[in-house]
Structure formats: C-alpha cells, structure tokens
Coordinates of C-alpha atoms in Angstrom, one line a residue:
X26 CA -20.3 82.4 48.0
X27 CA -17.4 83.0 50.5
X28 CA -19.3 86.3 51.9
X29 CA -22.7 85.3 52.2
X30 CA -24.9 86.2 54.9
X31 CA -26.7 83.5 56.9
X32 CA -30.0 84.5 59.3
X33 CA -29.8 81.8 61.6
X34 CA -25.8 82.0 61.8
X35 CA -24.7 86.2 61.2
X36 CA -21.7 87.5 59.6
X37 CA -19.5 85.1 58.0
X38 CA -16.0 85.7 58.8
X39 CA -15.0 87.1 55.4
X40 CA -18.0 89.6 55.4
X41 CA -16.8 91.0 58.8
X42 CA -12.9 91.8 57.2
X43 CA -14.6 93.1 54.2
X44 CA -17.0 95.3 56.3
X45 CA -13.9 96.4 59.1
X46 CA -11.6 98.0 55.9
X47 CA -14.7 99.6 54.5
X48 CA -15.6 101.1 58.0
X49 CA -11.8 102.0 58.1
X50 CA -11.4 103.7 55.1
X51 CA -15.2 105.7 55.7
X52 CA -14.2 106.5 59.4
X53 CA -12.9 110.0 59.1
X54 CA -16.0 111.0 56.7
X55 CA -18.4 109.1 58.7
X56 CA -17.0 111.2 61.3
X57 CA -18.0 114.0 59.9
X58 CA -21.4 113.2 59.0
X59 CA -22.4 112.1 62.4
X60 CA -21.8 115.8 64.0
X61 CA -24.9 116.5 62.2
X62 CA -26.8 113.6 62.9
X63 CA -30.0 113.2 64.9
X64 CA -28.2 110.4 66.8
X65 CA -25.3 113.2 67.8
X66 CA -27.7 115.0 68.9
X67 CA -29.1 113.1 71.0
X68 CA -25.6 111.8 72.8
X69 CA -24.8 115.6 73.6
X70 CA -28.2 115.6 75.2
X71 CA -27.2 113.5 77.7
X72 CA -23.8 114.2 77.6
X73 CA -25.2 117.6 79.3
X74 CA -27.1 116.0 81.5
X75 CA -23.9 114.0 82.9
X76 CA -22.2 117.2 83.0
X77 CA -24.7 118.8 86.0
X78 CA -22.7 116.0 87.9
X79 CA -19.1 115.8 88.7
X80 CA -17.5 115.4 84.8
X81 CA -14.3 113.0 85.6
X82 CA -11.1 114.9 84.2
X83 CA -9.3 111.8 83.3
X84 CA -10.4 107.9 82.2
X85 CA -8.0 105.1 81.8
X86 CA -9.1 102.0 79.5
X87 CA -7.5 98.8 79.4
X88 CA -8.2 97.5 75.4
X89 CA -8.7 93.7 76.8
X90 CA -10.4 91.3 74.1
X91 CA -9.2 92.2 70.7
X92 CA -8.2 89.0 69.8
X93 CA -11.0 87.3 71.9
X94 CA -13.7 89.4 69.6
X95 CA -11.1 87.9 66.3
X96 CA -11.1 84.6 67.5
X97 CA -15.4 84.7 68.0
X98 CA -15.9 86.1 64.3
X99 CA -13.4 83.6 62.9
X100 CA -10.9 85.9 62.1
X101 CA -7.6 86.9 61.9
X102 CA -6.4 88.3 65.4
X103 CA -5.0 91.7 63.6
X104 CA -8.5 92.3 62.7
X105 CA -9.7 92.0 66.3
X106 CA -7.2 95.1 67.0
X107 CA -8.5 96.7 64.2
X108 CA -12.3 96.7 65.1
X109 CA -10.8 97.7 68.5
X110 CA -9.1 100.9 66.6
X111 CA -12.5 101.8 66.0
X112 CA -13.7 101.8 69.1
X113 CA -11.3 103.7 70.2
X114 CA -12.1 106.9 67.6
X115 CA -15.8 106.3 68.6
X116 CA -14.7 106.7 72.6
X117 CA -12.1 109.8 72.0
X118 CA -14.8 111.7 70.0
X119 CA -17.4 110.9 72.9
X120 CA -15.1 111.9 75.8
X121 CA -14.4 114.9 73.9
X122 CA -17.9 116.2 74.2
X123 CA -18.1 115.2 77.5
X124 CA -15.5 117.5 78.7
X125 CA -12.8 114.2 80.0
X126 CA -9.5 116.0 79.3
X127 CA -7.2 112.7 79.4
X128 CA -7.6 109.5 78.1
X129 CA -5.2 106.9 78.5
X130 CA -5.4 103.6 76.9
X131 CA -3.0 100.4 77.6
X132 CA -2.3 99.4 74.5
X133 CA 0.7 96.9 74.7
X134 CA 2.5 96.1 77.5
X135 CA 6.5 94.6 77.5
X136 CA 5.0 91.4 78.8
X137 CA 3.2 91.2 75.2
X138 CA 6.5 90.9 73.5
X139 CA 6.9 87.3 74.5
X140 CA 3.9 86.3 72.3
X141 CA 4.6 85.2 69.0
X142 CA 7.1 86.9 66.8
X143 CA 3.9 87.2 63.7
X144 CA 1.7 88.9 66.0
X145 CA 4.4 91.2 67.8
X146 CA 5.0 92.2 64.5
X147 CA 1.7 92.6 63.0
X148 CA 0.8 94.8 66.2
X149 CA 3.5 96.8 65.5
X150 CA 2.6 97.0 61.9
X151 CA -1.0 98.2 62.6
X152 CA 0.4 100.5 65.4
X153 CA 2.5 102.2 63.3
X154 CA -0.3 102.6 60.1
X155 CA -2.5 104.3 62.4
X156 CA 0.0 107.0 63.8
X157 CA 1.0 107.6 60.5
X158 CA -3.0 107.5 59.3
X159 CA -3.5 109.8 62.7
X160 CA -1.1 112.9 61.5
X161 CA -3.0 113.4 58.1
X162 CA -4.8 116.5 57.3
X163 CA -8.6 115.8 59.1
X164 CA -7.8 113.5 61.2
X165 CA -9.6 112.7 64.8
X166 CA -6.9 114.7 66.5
X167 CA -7.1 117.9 64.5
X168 CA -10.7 117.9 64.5
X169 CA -10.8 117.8 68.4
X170 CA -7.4 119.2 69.1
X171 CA -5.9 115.9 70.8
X172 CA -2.7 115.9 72.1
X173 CA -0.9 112.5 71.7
X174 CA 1.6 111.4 74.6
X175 CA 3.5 107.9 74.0
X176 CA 4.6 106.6 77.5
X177 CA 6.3 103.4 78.2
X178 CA 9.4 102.1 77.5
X179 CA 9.8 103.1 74.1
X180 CA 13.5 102.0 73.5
X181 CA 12.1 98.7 73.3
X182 CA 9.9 99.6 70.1
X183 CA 11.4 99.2 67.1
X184 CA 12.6 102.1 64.8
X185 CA 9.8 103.0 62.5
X186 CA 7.2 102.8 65.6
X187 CA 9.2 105.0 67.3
X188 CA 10.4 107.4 65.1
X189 CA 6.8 107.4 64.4
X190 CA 5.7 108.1 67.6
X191 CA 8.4 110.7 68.6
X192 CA 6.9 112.6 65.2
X193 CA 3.5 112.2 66.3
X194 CA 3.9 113.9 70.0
X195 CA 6.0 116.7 68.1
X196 CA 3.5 117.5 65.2
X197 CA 0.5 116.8 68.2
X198 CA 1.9 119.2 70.9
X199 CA 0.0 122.4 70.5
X200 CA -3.0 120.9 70.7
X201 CA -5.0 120.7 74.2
X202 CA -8.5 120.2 74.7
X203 CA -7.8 116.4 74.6
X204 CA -4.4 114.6 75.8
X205 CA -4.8 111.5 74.9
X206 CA -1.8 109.0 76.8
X207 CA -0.7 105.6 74.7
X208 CA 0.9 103.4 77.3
X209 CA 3.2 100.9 74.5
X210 CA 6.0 99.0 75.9
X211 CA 5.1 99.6 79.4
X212 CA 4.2 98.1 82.9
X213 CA 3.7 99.7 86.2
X214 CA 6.7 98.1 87.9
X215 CA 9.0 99.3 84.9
X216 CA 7.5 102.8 85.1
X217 CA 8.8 102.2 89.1
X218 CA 12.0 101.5 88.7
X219 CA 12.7 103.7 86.0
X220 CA 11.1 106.5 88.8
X221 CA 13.6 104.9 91.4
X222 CA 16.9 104.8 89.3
X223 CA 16.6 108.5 87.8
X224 CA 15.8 109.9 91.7
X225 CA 19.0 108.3 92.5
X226 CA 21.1 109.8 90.0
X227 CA 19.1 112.9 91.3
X228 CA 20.1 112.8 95.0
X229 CA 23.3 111.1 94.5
X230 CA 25.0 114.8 94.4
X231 CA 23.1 116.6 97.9
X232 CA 22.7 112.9 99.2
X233 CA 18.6 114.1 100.2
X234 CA 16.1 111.0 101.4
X235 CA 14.0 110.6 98.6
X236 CA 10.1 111.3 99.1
X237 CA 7.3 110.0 97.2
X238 CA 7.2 113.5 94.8
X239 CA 10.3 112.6 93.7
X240 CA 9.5 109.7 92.8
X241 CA 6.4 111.0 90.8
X242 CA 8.3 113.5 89.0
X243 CA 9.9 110.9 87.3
X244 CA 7.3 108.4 86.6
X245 CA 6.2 107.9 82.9
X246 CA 2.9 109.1 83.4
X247 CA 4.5 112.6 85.4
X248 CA 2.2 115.4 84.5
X249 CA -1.0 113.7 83.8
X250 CA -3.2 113.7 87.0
X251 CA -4.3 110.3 88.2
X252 CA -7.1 108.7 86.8
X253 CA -10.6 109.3 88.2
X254 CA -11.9 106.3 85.9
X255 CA -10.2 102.6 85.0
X256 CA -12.0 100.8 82.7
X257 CA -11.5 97.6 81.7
X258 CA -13.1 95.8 79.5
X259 CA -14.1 91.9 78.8
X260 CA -14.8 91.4 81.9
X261 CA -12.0 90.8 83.5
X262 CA -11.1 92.8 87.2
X263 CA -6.9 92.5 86.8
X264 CA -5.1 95.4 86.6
X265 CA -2.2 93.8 84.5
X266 CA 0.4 95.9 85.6
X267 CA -1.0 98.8 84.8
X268 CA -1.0 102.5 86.5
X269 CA -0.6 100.4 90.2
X270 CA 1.1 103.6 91.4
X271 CA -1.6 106.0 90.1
X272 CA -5.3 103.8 90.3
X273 CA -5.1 103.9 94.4
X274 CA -8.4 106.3 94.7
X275 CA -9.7 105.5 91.0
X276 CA -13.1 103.7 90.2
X277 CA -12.5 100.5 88.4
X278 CA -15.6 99.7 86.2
X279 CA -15.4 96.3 84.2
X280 CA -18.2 96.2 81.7
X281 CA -18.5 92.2 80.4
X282 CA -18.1 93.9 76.5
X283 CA -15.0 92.7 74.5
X284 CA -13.1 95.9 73.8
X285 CA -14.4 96.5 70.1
X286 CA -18.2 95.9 71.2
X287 CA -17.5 98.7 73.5
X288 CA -19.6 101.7 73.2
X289 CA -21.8 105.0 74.6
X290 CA -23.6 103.0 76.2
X291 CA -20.5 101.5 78.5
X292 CA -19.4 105.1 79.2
X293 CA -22.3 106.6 80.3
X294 CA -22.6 103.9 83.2
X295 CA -18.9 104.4 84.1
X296 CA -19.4 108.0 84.6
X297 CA -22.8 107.6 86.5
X298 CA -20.8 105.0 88.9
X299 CA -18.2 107.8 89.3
X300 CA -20.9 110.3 90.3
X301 CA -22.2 108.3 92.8
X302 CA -19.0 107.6 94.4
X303 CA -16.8 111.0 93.3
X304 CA -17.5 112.5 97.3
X305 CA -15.8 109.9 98.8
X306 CA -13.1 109.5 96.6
X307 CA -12.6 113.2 96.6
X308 CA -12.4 112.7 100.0
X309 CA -9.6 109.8 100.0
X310 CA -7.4 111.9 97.8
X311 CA -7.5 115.1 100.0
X312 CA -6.5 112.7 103.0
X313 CA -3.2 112.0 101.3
X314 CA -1.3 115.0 101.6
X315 CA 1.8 113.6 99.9
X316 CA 0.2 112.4 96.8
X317 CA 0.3 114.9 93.9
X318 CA -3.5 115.1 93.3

C-alpha cells in the first residue's frame, strides 16, 4: 500500500503530501479552533511572561531548508515550500500575540532565478496560490489585521505574481496591528543601488552631498524600522544578501531546525536571547546618530 505507515521507518513519502494538502485545506478552521484551545492558552501564558521583558518590535526570518526538509521526506521540493507555508501562519499568529509589529520574511531572492526553470516556476506558482488564498474572506490577515508589504524588485516577477501582489498590498493596507514584509526578487546590494540611483536623480537638480538618510529614504525596506531579530533557520549563519544595510545592531539567532520544523518553541528562545542582550544593543543604535532608528 503506497501510503502505509512503517514504525521502525515513519511517514512514507506519499503519506506526508497527503497529510500537507489536508493540513492546507483545514488550516484556516484549525485556526480557529486553536484560539480556544488549552494549548492556546497556555502559549499566551508565556507569551505574557515574555512581554514583562523588552517585546522586540520587529523579527526578520530567513525561510532556509524547504527543499532540504522535501528532499529528507522523499518528496517533491514544492512540497517542502509548502510545509514551510505553514510554518509561516503558525509564526504570524504567534508574533501576533506577542505584540512583534513586523515580520519580514526572505522569501526568494533574484539569485534564486538562476535555478531551474520547473522550480522557478513552480515557486512562483505556489506564491501566487497563496496570495490569492491570503485575500479570501477569514483569512490569517483579516483575523489579525496584517498588513502585507511586497519589497524587492518586483519588475522581475512575472505578471500574475505581481498583479497579484500589487492587489494584495491594496486590499491589505488598512490593516495595522501586524505588517508583515515579503522580500521576493530581492537582495541587499540591489535594494543599494536602487537607493543610490534614485538619490541621484534626487540631487542632480540642488547638486546637495548625499547623506546616509537619503539613502534610507529610498531603500526598499524605507519605513519599516530595522530589525531587532534575524532568524535564520537550518542552521546556517550567512546572511545571503539579505537586509546587510539594516541587521548592523540586530540579534542573529540560527536555530539548527529546517524552516518547516520551525516552531514556538524556536521563538521563545530568540526573544529570551534578545532580552538578554536588548541593553546593549539599545545602546549601539543610540550611538549612531545618523542611523534612522
């Protein structure tokens, strides 16, 4: 039987597809039914006992290990990113009630367009079901009153994705307990330039040197503060090209966990790392007067 269950072995490969749609399709009710749960009780508990400490106002993830997590359940690698999907609902709806205000997550980066054309595509494809699957009625971001921001850039997506995405931040921008920032098509050194060559269109009329607030003002990520947390998982302590401009006075926590075995768990300790080290961070970002935090 192609979806048998084997003690000494786990899941078989076919079992875990079946069981990621199923979780899929149940995620908005289950959802719902775990607000009244004893286990969601239980998480807010300590949720407000993390919140007599500092509360960090904005955590960055880097989704490393989707396919990684594919590849070691003998699946297909689109499935990896869709267990990650998951994860991702499960951490939104726990920042939520911990009081984080941002969360931004590195979801694909223009150096991921040279893989292969099938998976390019088939991110795509998923990307764009689950914006579409995100603006239904009940969905994670009307329940919680997330604002989506796409940053990156986007020219380089193709039409549906984008169109997509442009309707998402429109239908999304009322809400504000929860901004949650997709970096897609995007690196660091892209979001620089891009900074650099729209301050010199700026000051090639008054001819003004230009200083470093400038050059924030027209980064990608202009108007969200920098983050207080970088998480990133699988292990791995690269920054890939991500936030280099923003991350100078973040924590960087990088829990072993492939990105969709990431859980509470993972989050708690990043926040209780930030707590122990949030005075002398505070105290590196006052010392830079120029920097916009």
């Amino acid at each position: 039987m192609c979806c048998s269950f084997d003690i000494q072995k786990g899941f078989s490969p076919m079992l875990m597809i079946k069981l990621l749609q199923m979780m899929e399709r149940q995620s908005s009710s289950l959802v719902v039914r775990l607000l009244g749960s004893s286990a969601s009780y239980m998480r807010r508990f300590l949720f407000r006992v993390l919140s007599v400490g500092p509360v960090p106002h904005h955590v960055a993830f880097i989704l490393d290990g989707n396919r990684r997590f594919a590849r070691k359940w003998k699946m297909e690698d689109v499935m990896g990113y869709r267990a990650g999907f998951l994860s991702l609902m499960t951490l939104i709806k726990c920042c939520y009630e911990l009081g984080v205000k941002y969360i931004t997550i590195y979801v694909f980066s223009i150096e991921n367009f040279k893989r292969k054309p099938d998976e390019v595509r088939s991110v795509m494809d998923l990307m764009l079901e689950k914006i579409e699957g995100l603006l239904k009625e009940e969905s994670i971001l009307e329940q919680y009153g997330v604002r989506l921001e796409f940053v990156g850039n986007l020219k380089l997506l193709n039409e549906s994705v984008r169109i997509s995405a442009e309707k998402a931040m429109k239908a999304t921008a009322c809400n504000d307990r929860v901004i949650l920032v997709v970096a897609v098509a995007y690196t660091s050194t892209d979001e620089m330039v891009h900074a650099a060559e729209q301050c010199c269109q700026d000051k090639s009329v008054d001819g003004k040197l230009v200083e470093v607030a400038d050059v924030e003002r027209h980064m990608y990520m202009a108007g969200v503060p920098d983050p207080d947390i970088l998480v990133r998982t699988s292990g791995e302590t690269r920054l890939s090209n991500f936030l280099l401009w923003q991350t100078s006075n973040s924590l960087l926590y990088s829990p072993k966990a492939l990105w969709p075995d990431v859980g509470l768990h993972h989050l708690i300790w990043a926040v209780l790392n930030f707590q122990r080290v949030q005075p002398y961070l505070r105290t590196r970002r006052n010392y830079l007067p120029l920097s916009t935090q």
